[in-house]
Amino acid sequence: MITIHSIEEIRLYVEQAKQRGETIGFVPTMGFLHEGHGSLIDHARGDHQQVIVSIFVNPLQFGPNEDFDRYPRDLPKDQAFCEARGVDVIFAPSAKVMYGEEGALTRIHVDALGDHLCGASRPGHFDGVATVVAKLFNIVQPHRAYFGKKDFQQLSIVKRLVKDLSIPVEIIGVDIVREADGLAKSSRNAYLTPEDRTVAPELQQTLKRIQAKVAEGASDLDQLMEAERSRLASFERIRIDYLTCVDLLQLQPIHKLDVGEEGVCAIAAFVGNTRLIDNILLTR
Ligand code: AMP
C-alpha cells in the first residue's frame, strides 16, 4: 500500500491502472477510520482491482464554530488500518494541495436536498461536501464510489450531484455499522465522555421504537415522534437538533405512512457537546 499526497501522482497512478484494464473503487473519508469505513473498503475491495481511500478533513464543510480544528486525525493509525484491509492507495492531500494558497471560489450547491435536516443547522455544509466530492471524483476518476447510509442526506446529495452533472461514477450506498449496543460508529464518538457514551444508544433506540410501531401499523408519524421527543427530553445530556421523517427520494418531511409506503426517520442530537446523527428505514 502506498500513500500519495499530490494530485499529479494519484492521477498518474489511476491512469496506469486503467491502462492495465483494472477498475477503481473509491472510498472518500475524513480519516480516523473505524469499522464503518472498513465496511465501505470491504465492499470496494470485493468489486475492484484497485481500492483508493481518500483521507481529507475538508475545511469547506465545517462552519466557523464547528470542530474543524479539533476533528480527530491519526494518519499512521489510518495507514495501518487500510493496509490490513487490503487498500492499494491512500490519497491524503493537504488543504493547500486541494484548494491552493488562495482557496477555492467555486461551490457546488445541490438545491432542495441540502437545505433542511443537517443543512438547516449546518449552513453551507452540503455545499462543502458536494464541492469536495465533485473535486475528488475529478481527480480520482473511479468507476464506483462507496458512501455510508449513516449520512443518508449526504448519500442522496452525492447521487443527485453525479446524475445532474453526468459524472461517470456509480454511487454505492453501504449499510450503517454499529457498536454492540446499537450506537452508529462515528469518528466523533471519540469526543463522548463516559457519561455521554452511556446514553448515546438512546438515539438508535428512539428510531427503533418508531420503526417498530410503524411496522405494527401506526401511521401517524408526528404523534410517534412527539412521544419520542418527550421521552428524550428526560435525558439531561441529550438535546435534539431534529427528529424528522422524510420520503426516500426528495427527503421532504412526511407526516403519515400508508401501507406499502417507505420513509426514513432521521435524528440529529447533541449528546453532551457532541452532535451525532442516525437514521432508520420505515416500512409499513
Ligand atoms: P467520514 O469520515 O465521517 O466523512 O465518513 C466517510 C464515509 O464513511 C461516509 O460515506 C460515511 O457515511 C461513512 N460512514 C461513517 N460512519 C459509518 C458507519 N457507522 N457505517 C457505515 N458507513 C459509515
PDB file of C-alpha atoms and ligand atoms in Angstrom, residues 27-40 54-57 61 71 129 146-152 154-155 158 172 174-179 183-189 277-278, ligand 1:
ATOM      1  CA  VAL A  27     -13.865   5.438  -0.591  1.00  0.00           C
ATOM      2  CA  PRO A  28     -13.814   9.137   0.387  1.00  0.00           C
ATOM      3  CA  THR A  29     -13.307   9.735   4.131  1.00  0.00           C
ATOM      4  CA  MET A  30     -12.132  12.291   6.656  1.00  0.00           C
ATOM      5  CA  GLY A  31      -9.928   9.692   8.338  1.00  0.00           C
ATOM      6  CA  PHE A  32      -9.799   8.461  11.950  1.00  0.00           C
ATOM      7  CA  LEU A  33     -11.048   5.266  10.412  1.00  0.00           C
ATOM      8  CA  HIS A  34     -13.339   2.761  12.120  1.00  0.00           C
ATOM      9  CA  GLU A  35     -15.362  -0.308  11.138  1.00  0.00           C
ATOM     10  CA  GLY A  36     -17.934   1.870   9.320  1.00  0.00           C
ATOM     11  CA  HIS A  37     -15.223   2.990   6.919  1.00  0.00           C
ATOM     12  CA  GLY A  38     -13.920  -0.587   6.958  1.00  0.00           C
ATOM     13  CA  SER A  39     -17.222  -1.852   5.589  1.00  0.00           C
ATOM     14  CA  LEU A  40     -17.051   0.638   2.688  1.00  0.00           C
ATOM     15  CA  SER A  54      -9.032   9.405   0.422  1.00  0.00           C
ATOM     16  CA  ILE A  55      -8.355  10.969   3.807  1.00  0.00           C
ATOM     17  CA  PHE A  56      -9.075  14.664   3.830  1.00  0.00           C
ATOM     18  CA  VAL A  57     -10.666  16.758   6.565  1.00  0.00           C
ATOM     19  CA  GLN A  61     -17.778  21.572   5.007  1.00  0.00           C
ATOM     20  CA  TYR A  71     -11.555  16.876  14.387  1.00  0.00           C
ATOM     21  CA  VAL A 129     -19.432  18.252   0.738  1.00  0.00           C
ATOM     22  CA  TYR A 146     -18.834   3.986  -1.713  1.00  0.00           C
ATOM     23  CA  PHE A 147     -20.753   6.058   0.839  1.00  0.00           C
ATOM     24  CA  GLY A 148     -22.348   5.111   4.162  1.00  0.00           C
ATOM     25  CA  LYS A 149     -26.092   5.235   4.735  1.00  0.00           C
ATOM     26  CA  LYS A 150     -25.368   6.764   8.145  1.00  0.00           C
ATOM     27  CA  ASP A 151     -25.010  10.061   6.300  1.00  0.00           C
ATOM     28  CA  PHE A 152     -28.125   9.385   4.247  1.00  0.00           C
ATOM     29  CA  GLN A 154     -25.098  13.212   2.035  1.00  0.00           C
ATOM     30  CA  LEU A 155     -25.645   9.988   0.076  1.00  0.00           C
ATOM     31  CA  VAL A 158     -23.979  12.836  -3.919  1.00  0.00           C
ATOM     32  CA  ILE A 172     -22.944   2.631  -3.873  1.00  0.00           C
ATOM     33  CA  VAL A 174     -23.478   0.843   2.308  1.00  0.00           C
ATOM     34  CA  ASP A 175     -25.415  -0.124   5.473  1.00  0.00           C
ATOM     35  CA  ILE A 176     -24.688   1.522   8.816  1.00  0.00           C
ATOM     36  CA  VAL A 177     -22.138  -0.261  11.024  1.00  0.00           C
ATOM     37  CA  ARG A 178     -22.932  -0.074  14.738  1.00  0.00           C
ATOM     38  CA  GLU A 179     -21.389  -0.744  18.130  1.00  0.00           C
ATOM     39  CA  LEU A 183     -24.681   3.303  18.571  1.00  0.00           C
ATOM     40  CA  ALA A 184     -23.727   4.112  14.964  1.00  0.00           C
ATOM     41  CA  LYS A 185     -19.941   4.100  14.606  1.00  0.00           C
ATOM     42  CA  SER A 186     -18.553   7.567  14.025  1.00  0.00           C
ATOM     43  CA  SER A 187     -15.189   9.278  14.269  1.00  0.00           C
ATOM     44  CA  ARG A 188     -16.949  11.822  16.505  1.00  0.00           C
ATOM     45  CA  ASN A 189     -17.788   9.108  19.069  1.00  0.00           C
ATOM     46  CA  ILE A 277     -26.733  11.567  13.629  1.00  0.00           C
ATOM     47  CA  ASP A 278     -28.558   8.341  12.865  1.00  0.00           C
TER      48      ASP A 278
HETATM   49  P1  AMP B   1     -16.458  10.437   7.379  1.00  0.00           P
HETATM   50  O1  AMP B   1     -15.028  10.042   7.519  1.00  0.00           O
HETATM   51  O2  AMP B   1     -17.191  10.549   8.692  1.00  0.00           O
HETATM   52  O3  AMP B   1     -16.654  11.623   6.464  1.00  0.00           O
HETATM   53  O4  AMP B   1     -17.179   9.232   6.645  1.00  0.00           O
HETATM   54  C1  AMP B   1     -16.685   8.742   5.421  1.00  0.00           C
HETATM   55  C2  AMP B   1     -17.674   7.760   4.873  1.00  0.00           C
HETATM   56  O5  AMP B   1     -17.854   6.700   5.794  1.00  0.00           O
HETATM   57  C3  AMP B   1     -19.059   8.367   4.617  1.00  0.00           C
HETATM   58  O6  AMP B   1     -19.575   7.862   3.409  1.00  0.00           O
HETATM   59  C4  AMP B   1     -19.839   7.885   5.793  1.00  0.00           C
HETATM   60  O7  AMP B   1     -21.229   7.777   5.545  1.00  0.00           O
HETATM   61  C5  AMP B   1     -19.241   6.515   6.022  1.00  0.00           C
HETATM   62  N1  AMP B   1     -19.506   6.076   7.388  1.00  0.00           N
HETATM   63  C6  AMP B   1     -19.187   6.723   8.532  1.00  0.00           C
HETATM   64  N2  AMP B   1     -19.648   6.048   9.608  1.00  0.00           N
HETATM   65  C7  AMP B   1     -20.273   4.943   9.129  1.00  0.00           C
HETATM   66  C8  AMP B   1     -20.954   3.843   9.726  1.00  0.00           C
HETATM   67  N3  AMP B   1     -21.107   3.747  11.057  1.00  0.00           N
HETATM   68  N4  AMP B   1     -21.462   2.900   8.917  1.00  0.00           N
HETATM   69  C9  AMP B   1     -21.326   2.986   7.569  1.00  0.00           C
HETATM   70  N5  AMP B   1     -20.691   3.995   6.940  1.00  0.00           N
HETATM   71  C10 AMP B   1     -20.176   4.960   7.706  1.00  0.00           C
END
